[in-house]
Amino acid sequence: KTVAAGHRYSRRVLTALLLLAAGAGLLVAGSEAFAEHIVPAARTIGVSAFGLAALVAGAEPEEAWTASVAAWQNRPGLAVGDALGANLVIATVTLGLLAVVAPIVVTRTVRRYALVAAATAALAWLTVLGGTVTRPEGIGLIAVYLVLVGLLWRVERRPPSIGELVEATEETDDDNEAGWRPLLLVGVGLAAMIAGGLVVISGAERLVETVGRSDSAIGLTVLALATSAEMLALVWSARRRGVPEIALAGTLGAIAYNATGSLGVAAVVRPLDVADETAIAVVTVLVVAATVGLAAHRGAVRRWTGSGLIAAYVITVLWLLR
């Protein structure tokens, strides 16, 4: 019986690892297509590439889907942990990696988006205070996200891209694609990223089934890291193509989406009971500190700051899984 149980355990682990590998392949392929075609796609519809990346890459349907499924299955700890834990990954690991691979230039546009991301993270924390996120509160969070989308669309409907991004992409965009083909390819890349994220989530869930930790801790750490994998893939692809601003826009947009859209949709599916408010408060403080720190930074954010953000994530995860 012990040998048979060991074989079953090995098969589960192998299946999980294969799913993670397959999902990672989809994430890399999708992020490559997204990063390559986002600039000509932005020109096609007449918005800035930074704004389009914040809106499209920042939208995290797999986060909302995962949180909603967890809420439907009456696992509120997983739902809240996934939605807000993903922001911890994005604000520390993703921003940290961006700064490590290339200095982050803090422009007026970056400051504005970073402050919006910080405000939404604080709003999510205020919503979970008291231990419950009700359906009306969930609807309110969704409404906030829709308002932000409307404002973004209004503000970003101007010449194709912010100055720094234009200069970077004019050198790399030799084929000068036009028309709707780039927009279609951006959609294909996003779909591959979503599919890869779902496959990675499945693999991560299989791995954590045998881990004796609370839903809240698992949601804030392992599940959140799995569902944020496409942001990590986008950092590599955007940097390789010389447009790190694309990944930066996606990270800031994703924080706003998860704090409002993902948490709101999950609460509409089923009101959420928040078991570990201390952990949520710690995560929120880190997210707000990272985004406000980005907005307040003078000059470029460089490698040592990025390394500090990644170290903060590691320390927080160890504390959550203690």
PDB file of C-alpha atoms in Angstrom, residues 10-309:
ATOM      1  CA  SER A  10       4.666  10.679  -7.965  1.00  0.00           C
ATOM      2  CA  ARG A  11       2.111  10.654 -10.800  1.00  0.00           C
ATOM      3  CA  ARG A  12       0.275  13.628  -9.309  1.00  0.00           C
ATOM      4  CA  VAL A  13       3.503  15.584  -8.948  1.00  0.00           C
ATOM      5  CA  LEU A  14       4.614  14.672 -12.499  1.00  0.00           C
ATOM      6  CA  THR A  15       1.227  15.692 -13.926  1.00  0.00           C
ATOM      7  CA  ALA A  16       1.407  18.993 -12.068  1.00  0.00           C
ATOM      8  CA  LEU A  17       4.919  19.683 -13.361  1.00  0.00           C
ATOM      9  CA  LEU A  18       3.890  18.859 -16.943  1.00  0.00           C
ATOM     10  CA  LEU A  19       0.934  21.241 -16.658  1.00  0.00           C
ATOM     11  CA  LEU A  20       3.206  23.955 -15.311  1.00  0.00           C
ATOM     12  CA  ALA A  21       5.649  23.423 -18.192  1.00  0.00           C
ATOM     13  CA  ALA A  22       2.875  23.475 -20.816  1.00  0.00           C
ATOM     14  CA  GLY A  23       1.350  26.579 -19.289  1.00  0.00           C
ATOM     15  CA  ALA A  24       4.729  28.301 -19.216  1.00  0.00           C
ATOM     16  CA  GLY A  25       5.153  27.584 -22.938  1.00  0.00           C
ATOM     17  CA  LEU A  26       1.790  29.165 -23.734  1.00  0.00           C
ATOM     18  CA  LEU A  27       2.609  32.157 -21.543  1.00  0.00           C
ATOM     19  CA  VAL A  28       5.915  32.806 -23.287  1.00  0.00           C
ATOM     20  CA  ALA A  29       4.416  32.418 -26.786  1.00  0.00           C
ATOM     21  CA  GLY A  30       1.478  34.660 -25.942  1.00  0.00           C
ATOM     22  CA  SER A  31       3.577  37.355 -24.322  1.00  0.00           C
ATOM     23  CA  GLU A  32       5.911  37.384 -27.340  1.00  0.00           C
ATOM     24  CA  ALA A  33       3.010  37.995 -29.719  1.00  0.00           C
ATOM     25  CA  PHE A  34       1.550  40.613 -27.399  1.00  0.00           C
ATOM     26  CA  ALA A  35       4.781  42.578 -26.942  1.00  0.00           C
ATOM     27  CA  GLU A  36       5.620  42.443 -30.663  1.00  0.00           C
ATOM     28  CA  HIS A  37       2.306  43.822 -31.936  1.00  0.00           C
ATOM     29  CA  ILE A  38       1.015  46.111 -29.152  1.00  0.00           C
ATOM     30  CA  VAL A  39       2.493  49.314 -30.634  1.00  0.00           C
ATOM     31  CA  PRO A  40       1.054  49.000 -34.180  1.00  0.00           C
ATOM     32  CA  ALA A  41      -2.230  47.822 -32.617  1.00  0.00           C
ATOM     33  CA  ALA A  42      -2.337  50.984 -30.518  1.00  0.00           C
ATOM     34  CA  ARG A  43      -1.770  53.079 -33.633  1.00  0.00           C
ATOM     35  CA  THR A  44      -4.665  51.300 -35.354  1.00  0.00           C
ATOM     36  CA  ILE A  45      -7.235  52.284 -32.721  1.00  0.00           C
ATOM     37  CA  GLY A  46      -5.674  55.640 -31.891  1.00  0.00           C
ATOM     38  CA  VAL A  47      -4.632  55.220 -28.245  1.00  0.00           C
ATOM     39  CA  SER A  48      -1.245  55.234 -26.562  1.00  0.00           C
ATOM     40  CA  ALA A  49       0.560  51.912 -26.351  1.00  0.00           C
ATOM     41  CA  PHE A  50       1.009  52.485 -22.615  1.00  0.00           C
ATOM     42  CA  GLY A  51      -2.738  52.936 -22.158  1.00  0.00           C
ATOM     43  CA  LEU A  52      -3.621  49.952 -24.333  1.00  0.00           C
ATOM     44  CA  ALA A  53      -1.180  47.731 -22.446  1.00  0.00           C
ATOM     45  CA  ALA A  54      -2.611  48.879 -19.098  1.00  0.00           C
ATOM     46  CA  LEU A  55      -6.115  48.104 -20.298  1.00  0.00           C
ATOM     47  CA  VAL A  56      -5.517  44.839 -22.185  1.00  0.00           C
ATOM     48  CA  ALA A  57      -2.542  43.245 -20.420  1.00  0.00           C
ATOM     49  CA  GLY A  58      -3.733  44.656 -17.113  1.00  0.00           C
ATOM     50  CA  ALA A  59      -7.094  42.919 -17.410  1.00  0.00           C
ATOM     51  CA  GLU A  60      -6.711  39.612 -15.610  1.00  0.00           C
ATOM     52  CA  PRO A  61      -9.684  37.389 -16.562  1.00  0.00           C
ATOM     53  CA  GLU A  62      -7.961  34.306 -15.189  1.00  0.00           C
ATOM     54  CA  GLU A  63      -7.730  36.014 -11.782  1.00  0.00           C
ATOM     55  CA  ALA A  64     -11.437  36.874 -11.810  1.00  0.00           C
ATOM     56  CA  TRP A  65     -12.283  33.359 -13.030  1.00  0.00           C
ATOM     57  CA  THR A  66     -10.166  31.640 -10.379  1.00  0.00           C
ATOM     58  CA  ALA A  67     -11.495  33.841  -7.578  1.00  0.00           C
ATOM     59  CA  SER A  68     -15.073  33.322  -8.778  1.00  0.00           C
ATOM     60  CA  VAL A  69     -14.705  29.534  -8.898  1.00  0.00           C
ATOM     61  CA  ALA A  70     -13.217  29.561  -5.405  1.00  0.00           C
ATOM     62  CA  ALA A  71     -16.108  31.713  -4.157  1.00  0.00           C
ATOM     63  CA  TRP A  72     -18.671  29.434  -5.825  1.00  0.00           C
ATOM     64  CA  GLN A  73     -17.077  26.442  -4.095  1.00  0.00           C
ATOM     65  CA  ASN A  74     -17.364  28.314  -0.796  1.00  0.00           C
ATOM     66  CA  ARG A  75     -13.592  28.773  -0.461  1.00  0.00           C
ATOM     67  CA  PRO A  76     -13.503  32.513   0.363  1.00  0.00           C
ATOM     68  CA  GLY A  77      -9.933  32.316   1.652  1.00  0.00           C
ATOM     69  CA  LEU A  78      -8.739  31.155  -1.773  1.00  0.00           C
ATOM     70  CA  ALA A  79     -10.884  33.758  -3.557  1.00  0.00           C
ATOM     71  CA  VAL A  80      -9.676  36.762  -1.559  1.00  0.00           C
ATOM     72  CA  GLY A  81      -6.139  35.408  -1.338  1.00  0.00           C
ATOM     73  CA  ASP A  82      -5.894  34.939  -5.097  1.00  0.00           C
ATOM     74  CA  ALA A  83      -7.284  38.372  -6.001  1.00  0.00           C
ATOM     75  CA  LEU A  84      -5.159  40.328  -3.519  1.00  0.00           C
ATOM     76  CA  GLY A  85      -2.186  37.969  -3.405  1.00  0.00           C
ATOM     77  CA  ALA A  86      -1.735  38.428  -7.141  1.00  0.00           C
ATOM     78  CA  ASN A  87      -1.216  42.120  -6.468  1.00  0.00           C
ATOM     79  CA  LEU A  88       1.537  41.238  -4.011  1.00  0.00           C
ATOM     80  CA  VAL A  89       3.297  39.244  -6.749  1.00  0.00           C
ATOM     81  CA  ILE A  90       2.846  42.016  -9.302  1.00  0.00           C
ATOM     82  CA  ALA A  91       3.876  44.907  -7.029  1.00  0.00           C
ATOM     83  CA  THR A  92       7.010  43.158  -5.742  1.00  0.00           C
ATOM     84  CA  VAL A  93       8.237  40.390  -8.055  1.00  0.00           C
ATOM     85  CA  THR A  94       7.084  41.831 -11.382  1.00  0.00           C
ATOM     86  CA  LEU A  95       8.099  45.425 -10.670  1.00  0.00           C
ATOM     87  CA  GLY A  96      11.297  44.129  -9.096  1.00  0.00           C
ATOM     88  CA  LEU A  97      12.219  42.067 -12.150  1.00  0.00           C
ATOM     89  CA  LEU A  98      11.467  45.038 -14.388  1.00  0.00           C
ATOM     90  CA  ALA A  99      13.907  47.178 -12.424  1.00  0.00           C
ATOM     91  CA  VAL A 100      16.532  44.425 -12.378  1.00  0.00           C
ATOM     92  CA  VAL A 101      16.512  43.862 -16.152  1.00  0.00           C
ATOM     93  CA  ALA A 102      16.315  47.571 -17.070  1.00  0.00           C
ATOM     94  CA  PRO A 103      15.943  50.862 -15.174  1.00  0.00           C
ATOM     95  CA  ILE A 104      12.296  51.945 -14.891  1.00  0.00           C
ATOM     96  CA  VAL A 105      11.897  55.505 -16.141  1.00  0.00           C
ATOM     97  CA  VAL A 106       9.289  57.235 -13.958  1.00  0.00           C
ATOM     98  CA  THR A 107       7.367  59.652 -16.177  1.00  0.00           C
ATOM     99  CA  ARG A 108       4.270  61.694 -15.372  1.00  0.00           C
ATOM    100  CA  THR A 109       2.139  58.965 -16.953  1.00  0.00           C
ATOM    101  CA  VAL A 110       3.788  56.267 -14.814  1.00  0.00           C
ATOM    102  CA  ARG A 111       3.204  58.345 -11.664  1.00  0.00           C
ATOM    103  CA  ARG A 112      -0.474  58.776 -12.482  1.00  0.00           C
ATOM    104  CA  TYR A 113      -1.051  55.074 -13.090  1.00  0.00           C
ATOM    105  CA  ALA A 114       0.965  54.077 -10.012  1.00  0.00           C
ATOM    106  CA  LEU A 115      -1.131  56.320  -7.769  1.00  0.00           C
ATOM    107  CA  VAL A 116      -4.344  54.884  -9.238  1.00  0.00           C
ATOM    108  CA  ALA A 117      -3.038  51.366  -8.562  1.00  0.00           C
ATOM    109  CA  ALA A 118      -2.215  52.325  -4.960  1.00  0.00           C
ATOM    110  CA  ALA A 119      -5.664  53.840  -4.462  1.00  0.00           C
ATOM    111  CA  THR A 120      -7.434  50.713  -5.709  1.00  0.00           C
ATOM    112  CA  ALA A 121      -5.304  48.480  -3.465  1.00  0.00           C
ATOM    113  CA  ALA A 122      -6.256  50.635  -0.471  1.00  0.00           C
ATOM    114  CA  LEU A 123      -9.923  50.519  -1.539  1.00  0.00           C
ATOM    115  CA  ALA A 124      -9.843  46.713  -1.642  1.00  0.00           C
ATOM    116  CA  TRP A 125      -8.394  46.628   1.870  1.00  0.00           C
ATOM    117  CA  LEU A 126     -11.070  49.008   3.185  1.00  0.00           C
ATOM    118  CA  THR A 127     -13.688  46.748   1.602  1.00  0.00           C
ATOM    119  CA  VAL A 128     -12.486  43.627   3.421  1.00  0.00           C
ATOM    120  CA  LEU A 129     -12.326  45.413   6.793  1.00  0.00           C
ATOM    121  CA  GLY A 130     -14.984  43.943   9.018  1.00  0.00           C
ATOM    122  CA  GLY A 131     -14.420  40.452   7.731  1.00  0.00           C
ATOM    123  CA  THR A 132     -16.965  40.266   4.891  1.00  0.00           C
ATOM    124  CA  VAL A 133     -17.227  41.435   1.278  1.00  0.00           C
ATOM    125  CA  THR A 134     -20.927  41.598   0.418  1.00  0.00           C
ATOM    126  CA  ARG A 135     -22.565  41.467  -3.012  1.00  0.00           C
ATOM    127  CA  PRO A 136     -23.376  45.224  -3.003  1.00  0.00           C
ATOM    128  CA  GLU A 137     -19.731  45.920  -2.177  1.00  0.00           C
ATOM    129  CA  GLY A 138     -18.683  43.609  -4.997  1.00  0.00           C
ATOM    130  CA  ILE A 139     -20.934  45.481  -7.425  1.00  0.00           C
ATOM    131  CA  GLY A 140     -19.408  48.733  -6.191  1.00  0.00           C
ATOM    132  CA  LEU A 141     -15.886  47.462  -6.864  1.00  0.00           C
ATOM    133  CA  ILE A 142     -16.855  46.413 -10.395  1.00  0.00           C
ATOM    134  CA  ALA A 143     -18.383  49.852 -10.967  1.00  0.00           C
ATOM    135  CA  VAL A 144     -15.128  51.484  -9.854  1.00  0.00           C
ATOM    136  CA  TYR A 145     -13.211  49.396 -12.389  1.00  0.00           C
ATOM    137  CA  LEU A 146     -15.593  50.330 -15.203  1.00  0.00           C
ATOM    138  CA  VAL A 147     -15.210  54.014 -14.314  1.00  0.00           C
ATOM    139  CA  LEU A 148     -11.422  53.637 -14.417  1.00  0.00           C
ATOM    140  CA  VAL A 149     -11.645  51.974 -17.844  1.00  0.00           C
ATOM    141  CA  GLY A 150     -13.764  54.866 -19.124  1.00  0.00           C
ATOM    142  CA  LEU A 151     -11.311  57.426 -17.772  1.00  0.00           C
ATOM    143  CA  LEU A 152      -8.348  55.556 -19.218  1.00  0.00           C
ATOM    144  CA  TRP A 153      -9.943  55.404 -22.640  1.00  0.00           C
ATOM    145  CA  ARG A 154     -10.741  59.118 -22.517  1.00  0.00           C
ATOM    146  CA  VAL A 155      -7.266  60.153 -21.379  1.00  0.00           C
ATOM    147  CA  GLU A 156      -5.286  57.844 -23.667  1.00  0.00           C
ATOM    148  CA  ARG A 157      -7.045  58.659 -26.942  1.00  0.00           C
ATOM    149  CA  ARG A 158      -4.221  60.848 -28.149  1.00  0.00           C
ATOM    150  CA  PRO A 159      -1.132  60.343 -30.357  1.00  0.00           C
ATOM    151  CA  PRO A 160      -0.018  56.727 -30.491  1.00  0.00           C
ATOM    152  CA  SER A 161       2.397  56.517 -27.566  1.00  0.00           C
ATOM    153  CA  ILE A 162       4.202  58.339 -24.803  1.00  0.00           C
ATOM    154  CA  GLY A 163       7.450  59.874 -25.953  1.00  0.00           C
ATOM    155  CA  GLU A 164       9.795  57.355 -24.413  1.00  0.00           C
ATOM    156  CA  LEU A 165       7.871  54.454 -25.927  1.00  0.00           C
ATOM    157  CA  VAL A 166       7.778  56.030 -29.379  1.00  0.00           C
ATOM    158  CA  GLU A 167      11.553  56.445 -29.368  1.00  0.00           C
ATOM    159  CA  ALA A 168      12.084  52.863 -28.259  1.00  0.00           C
ATOM    160  CA  THR A 169       9.685  51.287 -30.696  1.00  0.00           C
ATOM    161  CA  GLU A 170      10.594  53.326 -33.759  1.00  0.00           C
ATOM    162  CA  GLU A 171      13.952  51.556 -33.692  1.00  0.00           C
ATOM    163  CA  THR A 172      12.490  48.057 -33.311  1.00  0.00           C
ATOM    164  CA  ASP A 173       9.281  48.301 -35.337  1.00  0.00           C
ATOM    165  CA  ASP A 174      10.960  48.061 -38.749  1.00  0.00           C
ATOM    166  CA  ASP A 175       8.038  46.543 -40.607  1.00  0.00           C
ATOM    167  CA  ASN A 176       5.638  49.391 -39.657  1.00  0.00           C
ATOM    168  CA  GLU A 177       2.616  47.118 -39.573  1.00  0.00           C
ATOM    169  CA  ALA A 178      -0.703  48.838 -40.066  1.00  0.00           C
ATOM    170  CA  GLY A 179      -4.357  47.932 -40.185  1.00  0.00           C
ATOM    171  CA  TRP A 180      -6.197  45.443 -37.998  1.00  0.00           C
ATOM    172  CA  ARG A 181      -3.741  42.531 -38.263  1.00  0.00           C
ATOM    173  CA  PRO A 182      -1.602  43.741 -35.317  1.00  0.00           C
ATOM    174  CA  LEU A 183      -4.743  44.153 -33.189  1.00  0.00           C
ATOM    175  CA  LEU A 184      -5.794  40.601 -34.066  1.00  0.00           C
ATOM    176  CA  LEU A 185      -2.346  39.265 -33.176  1.00  0.00           C
ATOM    177  CA  VAL A 186      -2.450  41.135 -29.853  1.00  0.00           C
ATOM    178  CA  GLY A 187      -5.748  39.350 -29.178  1.00  0.00           C
ATOM    179  CA  VAL A 188      -4.223  35.992 -30.103  1.00  0.00           C
ATOM    180  CA  GLY A 189      -1.284  36.656 -27.810  1.00  0.00           C
ATOM    181  CA  LEU A 190      -3.602  37.638 -24.956  1.00  0.00           C
ATOM    182  CA  ALA A 191      -5.701  34.490 -25.497  1.00  0.00           C
ATOM    183  CA  ALA A 192      -2.552  32.335 -25.353  1.00  0.00           C
ATOM    184  CA  MET A 193      -1.513  34.086 -22.144  1.00  0.00           C
ATOM    185  CA  ILE A 194      -4.940  33.447 -20.592  1.00  0.00           C
ATOM    186  CA  ALA A 195      -4.878  29.795 -21.653  1.00  0.00           C
ATOM    187  CA  GLY A 196      -1.371  29.400 -20.308  1.00  0.00           C
ATOM    188  CA  GLY A 197      -2.408  31.027 -17.043  1.00  0.00           C
ATOM    189  CA  LEU A 198      -5.304  28.590 -16.646  1.00  0.00           C
ATOM    190  CA  VAL A 199      -3.042  25.599 -17.330  1.00  0.00           C
ATOM    191  CA  VAL A 200      -0.495  26.894 -14.811  1.00  0.00           C
ATOM    192  CA  ILE A 201      -3.282  27.365 -12.260  1.00  0.00           C
ATOM    193  CA  SER A 202      -4.369  23.759 -12.746  1.00  0.00           C
ATOM    194  CA  GLY A 203      -0.824  22.546 -12.173  1.00  0.00           C
ATOM    195  CA  ALA A 204      -0.411  24.724  -9.089  1.00  0.00           C
ATOM    196  CA  GLU A 205      -3.695  23.512  -7.602  1.00  0.00           C
ATOM    197  CA  ARG A 206      -2.535  19.912  -7.992  1.00  0.00           C
ATOM    198  CA  LEU A 207       0.690  20.727  -6.186  1.00  0.00           C
ATOM    199  CA  VAL A 208      -0.975  22.477  -3.251  1.00  0.00           C
ATOM    200  CA  GLU A 209      -3.574  19.762  -2.645  1.00  0.00           C
ATOM    201  CA  THR A 210      -1.142  17.973  -0.334  1.00  0.00           C
ATOM    202  CA  VAL A 211       0.149  21.103   1.436  1.00  0.00           C
ATOM    203  CA  GLY A 212      -1.238  21.458   4.941  1.00  0.00           C
ATOM    204  CA  ARG A 213      -1.798  25.222   4.971  1.00  0.00           C
ATOM    205  CA  SER A 214      -4.855  27.459   5.205  1.00  0.00           C
ATOM    206  CA  ASP A 215      -6.817  28.539   2.127  1.00  0.00           C
ATOM    207  CA  SER A 216      -5.849  32.141   2.818  1.00  0.00           C
ATOM    208  CA  ALA A 217      -2.119  31.375   2.944  1.00  0.00           C
ATOM    209  CA  ILE A 218      -2.237  29.226  -0.212  1.00  0.00           C
ATOM    210  CA  GLY A 219      -4.338  31.803  -2.050  1.00  0.00           C
ATOM    211  CA  LEU A 220      -1.984  34.639  -1.136  1.00  0.00           C
ATOM    212  CA  THR A 221       1.128  32.706  -2.178  1.00  0.00           C
ATOM    213  CA  VAL A 222       1.112  29.683  -4.485  1.00  0.00           C
ATOM    214  CA  LEU A 223      -2.196  30.284  -6.280  1.00  0.00           C
ATOM    215  CA  ALA A 224      -1.539  34.018  -6.637  1.00  0.00           C
ATOM    216  CA  LEU A 225       1.918  33.357  -8.084  1.00  0.00           C
ATOM    217  CA  ALA A 226       0.494  30.859 -10.583  1.00  0.00           C
ATOM    218  CA  THR A 227      -2.289  33.155 -11.764  1.00  0.00           C
ATOM    219  CA  SER A 228       0.175  36.050 -12.185  1.00  0.00           C
ATOM    220  CA  ALA A 229       2.594  34.024 -14.296  1.00  0.00           C
ATOM    221  CA  GLU A 230       1.721  35.818 -17.542  1.00  0.00           C
ATOM    222  CA  MET A 231       2.897  39.125 -16.073  1.00  0.00           C
ATOM    223  CA  LEU A 232       6.281  37.558 -15.357  1.00  0.00           C
ATOM    224  CA  ALA A 233       6.429  36.204 -18.907  1.00  0.00           C
ATOM    225  CA  LEU A 234       5.502  39.633 -20.281  1.00  0.00           C
ATOM    226  CA  VAL A 235       8.440  41.230 -18.435  1.00  0.00           C
ATOM    227  CA  TRP A 236      10.874  38.973 -20.290  1.00  0.00           C
ATOM    228  CA  SER A 237       9.248  39.457 -23.693  1.00  0.00           C
ATOM    229  CA  ALA A 238       8.865  43.221 -23.382  1.00  0.00           C
ATOM    230  CA  ARG A 239      12.456  43.644 -22.214  1.00  0.00           C
ATOM    231  CA  ARG A 240      13.760  41.444 -25.036  1.00  0.00           C
ATOM    232  CA  ARG A 241      11.978  43.637 -27.567  1.00  0.00           C
ATOM    233  CA  GLY A 242      13.166  46.854 -25.972  1.00  0.00           C
ATOM    234  CA  VAL A 243       9.747  48.050 -24.744  1.00  0.00           C
ATOM    235  CA  PRO A 244       9.766  47.509 -20.937  1.00  0.00           C
ATOM    236  CA  GLU A 245       7.115  50.252 -20.628  1.00  0.00           C
ATOM    237  CA  ILE A 246       4.596  47.724 -21.975  1.00  0.00           C
ATOM    238  CA  ALA A 247       5.195  45.374 -19.040  1.00  0.00           C
ATOM    239  CA  LEU A 248       5.142  48.306 -16.597  1.00  0.00           C
ATOM    240  CA  ALA A 249       1.759  49.440 -17.909  1.00  0.00           C
ATOM    241  CA  GLY A 250       0.424  45.899 -17.655  1.00  0.00           C
ATOM    242  CA  THR A 251       1.555  45.529 -14.036  1.00  0.00           C
ATOM    243  CA  LEU A 252      -0.074  48.763 -12.895  1.00  0.00           C
ATOM    244  CA  GLY A 253      -3.267  47.983 -14.796  1.00  0.00           C
ATOM    245  CA  ALA A 254      -3.358  44.466 -13.315  1.00  0.00           C
ATOM    246  CA  ILE A 255      -3.150  45.792  -9.745  1.00  0.00           C
ATOM    247  CA  ALA A 256      -6.168  48.017 -10.340  1.00  0.00           C
ATOM    248  CA  TYR A 257      -8.078  45.194 -12.041  1.00  0.00           C
ATOM    249  CA  ASN A 258      -7.465  42.624  -9.293  1.00  0.00           C
ATOM    250  CA  ALA A 259      -8.305  45.029  -6.472  1.00  0.00           C
ATOM    251  CA  THR A 260     -11.623  45.977  -8.062  1.00  0.00           C
ATOM    252  CA  GLY A 261     -12.731  43.615 -10.843  1.00  0.00           C
ATOM    253  CA  SER A 262     -11.443  40.259  -9.562  1.00  0.00           C
ATOM    254  CA  LEU A 263     -12.454  40.826  -5.938  1.00  0.00           C
ATOM    255  CA  GLY A 264     -15.771  42.364  -6.996  1.00  0.00           C
ATOM    256  CA  VAL A 265     -16.768  39.528  -9.325  1.00  0.00           C
ATOM    257  CA  ALA A 266     -15.933  36.918  -6.675  1.00  0.00           C
ATOM    258  CA  ALA A 267     -18.074  38.749  -4.098  1.00  0.00           C
ATOM    259  CA  VAL A 268     -20.998  38.919  -6.544  1.00  0.00           C
ATOM    260  CA  VAL A 269     -20.798  35.137  -7.065  1.00  0.00           C
ATOM    261  CA  ARG A 270     -20.888  34.582  -3.293  1.00  0.00           C
ATOM    262  CA  PRO A 271     -20.328  36.999  -0.383  1.00  0.00           C
ATOM    263  CA  LEU A 272     -16.821  36.485   0.974  1.00  0.00           C
ATOM    264  CA  ASP A 273     -15.820  35.889   4.584  1.00  0.00           C
ATOM    265  CA  VAL A 274     -12.288  37.123   5.201  1.00  0.00           C
ATOM    266  CA  ALA A 275     -10.572  34.888   7.751  1.00  0.00           C
ATOM    267  CA  ASP A 276      -7.094  36.438   8.004  1.00  0.00           C
ATOM    268  CA  GLU A 277      -7.361  40.216   7.965  1.00  0.00           C
ATOM    269  CA  THR A 278      -3.827  40.591   9.330  1.00  0.00           C
ATOM    270  CA  ALA A 279      -2.339  38.891   6.266  1.00  0.00           C
ATOM    271  CA  ILE A 280      -4.496  41.022   3.944  1.00  0.00           C
ATOM    272  CA  ALA A 281      -3.357  44.169   5.751  1.00  0.00           C
ATOM    273  CA  VAL A 282       0.330  43.208   5.414  1.00  0.00           C
ATOM    274  CA  VAL A 283      -0.095  42.440   1.708  1.00  0.00           C
ATOM    275  CA  THR A 284      -1.937  45.728   1.137  1.00  0.00           C
ATOM    276  CA  VAL A 285       0.754  47.737   2.902  1.00  0.00           C
ATOM    277  CA  LEU A 286       3.410  46.209   0.647  1.00  0.00           C
ATOM    278  CA  VAL A 287       1.402  46.828  -2.527  1.00  0.00           C
ATOM    279  CA  VAL A 288       0.620  50.443  -1.597  1.00  0.00           C
ATOM    280  CA  ALA A 289       4.215  51.065  -0.498  1.00  0.00           C
ATOM    281  CA  ALA A 290       5.600  49.696  -3.776  1.00  0.00           C
ATOM    282  CA  THR A 291       3.239  51.668  -6.008  1.00  0.00           C
ATOM    283  CA  VAL A 292       3.423  54.932  -4.045  1.00  0.00           C
ATOM    284  CA  GLY A 293       7.191  54.511  -3.872  1.00  0.00           C
ATOM    285  CA  LEU A 294       7.251  54.153  -7.648  1.00  0.00           C
ATOM    286  CA  ALA A 295       5.153  57.312  -8.074  1.00  0.00           C
ATOM    287  CA  ALA A 296       7.365  59.279  -5.674  1.00  0.00           C
ATOM    288  CA  HIS A 297      10.663  58.041  -7.109  1.00  0.00           C
ATOM    289  CA  ARG A 298      12.937  60.659  -8.613  1.00  0.00           C
ATOM    290  CA  GLY A 299      14.878  59.426 -11.588  1.00  0.00           C
ATOM    291  CA  ALA A 300      15.015  55.825 -12.744  1.00  0.00           C
ATOM    292  CA  VAL A 301      14.202  52.856 -10.502  1.00  0.00           C
ATOM    293  CA  ARG A 302      17.314  50.719 -10.650  1.00  0.00           C
ATOM    294  CA  ARG A 303      18.497  47.204  -9.919  1.00  0.00           C
ATOM    295  CA  TRP A 304      19.067  47.510  -6.176  1.00  0.00           C
ATOM    296  CA  THR A 305      15.522  48.738  -5.603  1.00  0.00           C
ATOM    297  CA  GLY A 306      14.143  45.905  -7.730  1.00  0.00           C
ATOM    298  CA  SER A 307      16.164  43.385  -5.740  1.00  0.00           C
ATOM    299  CA  GLY A 308      14.732  44.847  -2.539  1.00  0.00           C
ATOM    300  CA  LEU A 309      11.185  44.364  -3.823  1.00  0.00           C
TER     301      LEU A 309
END
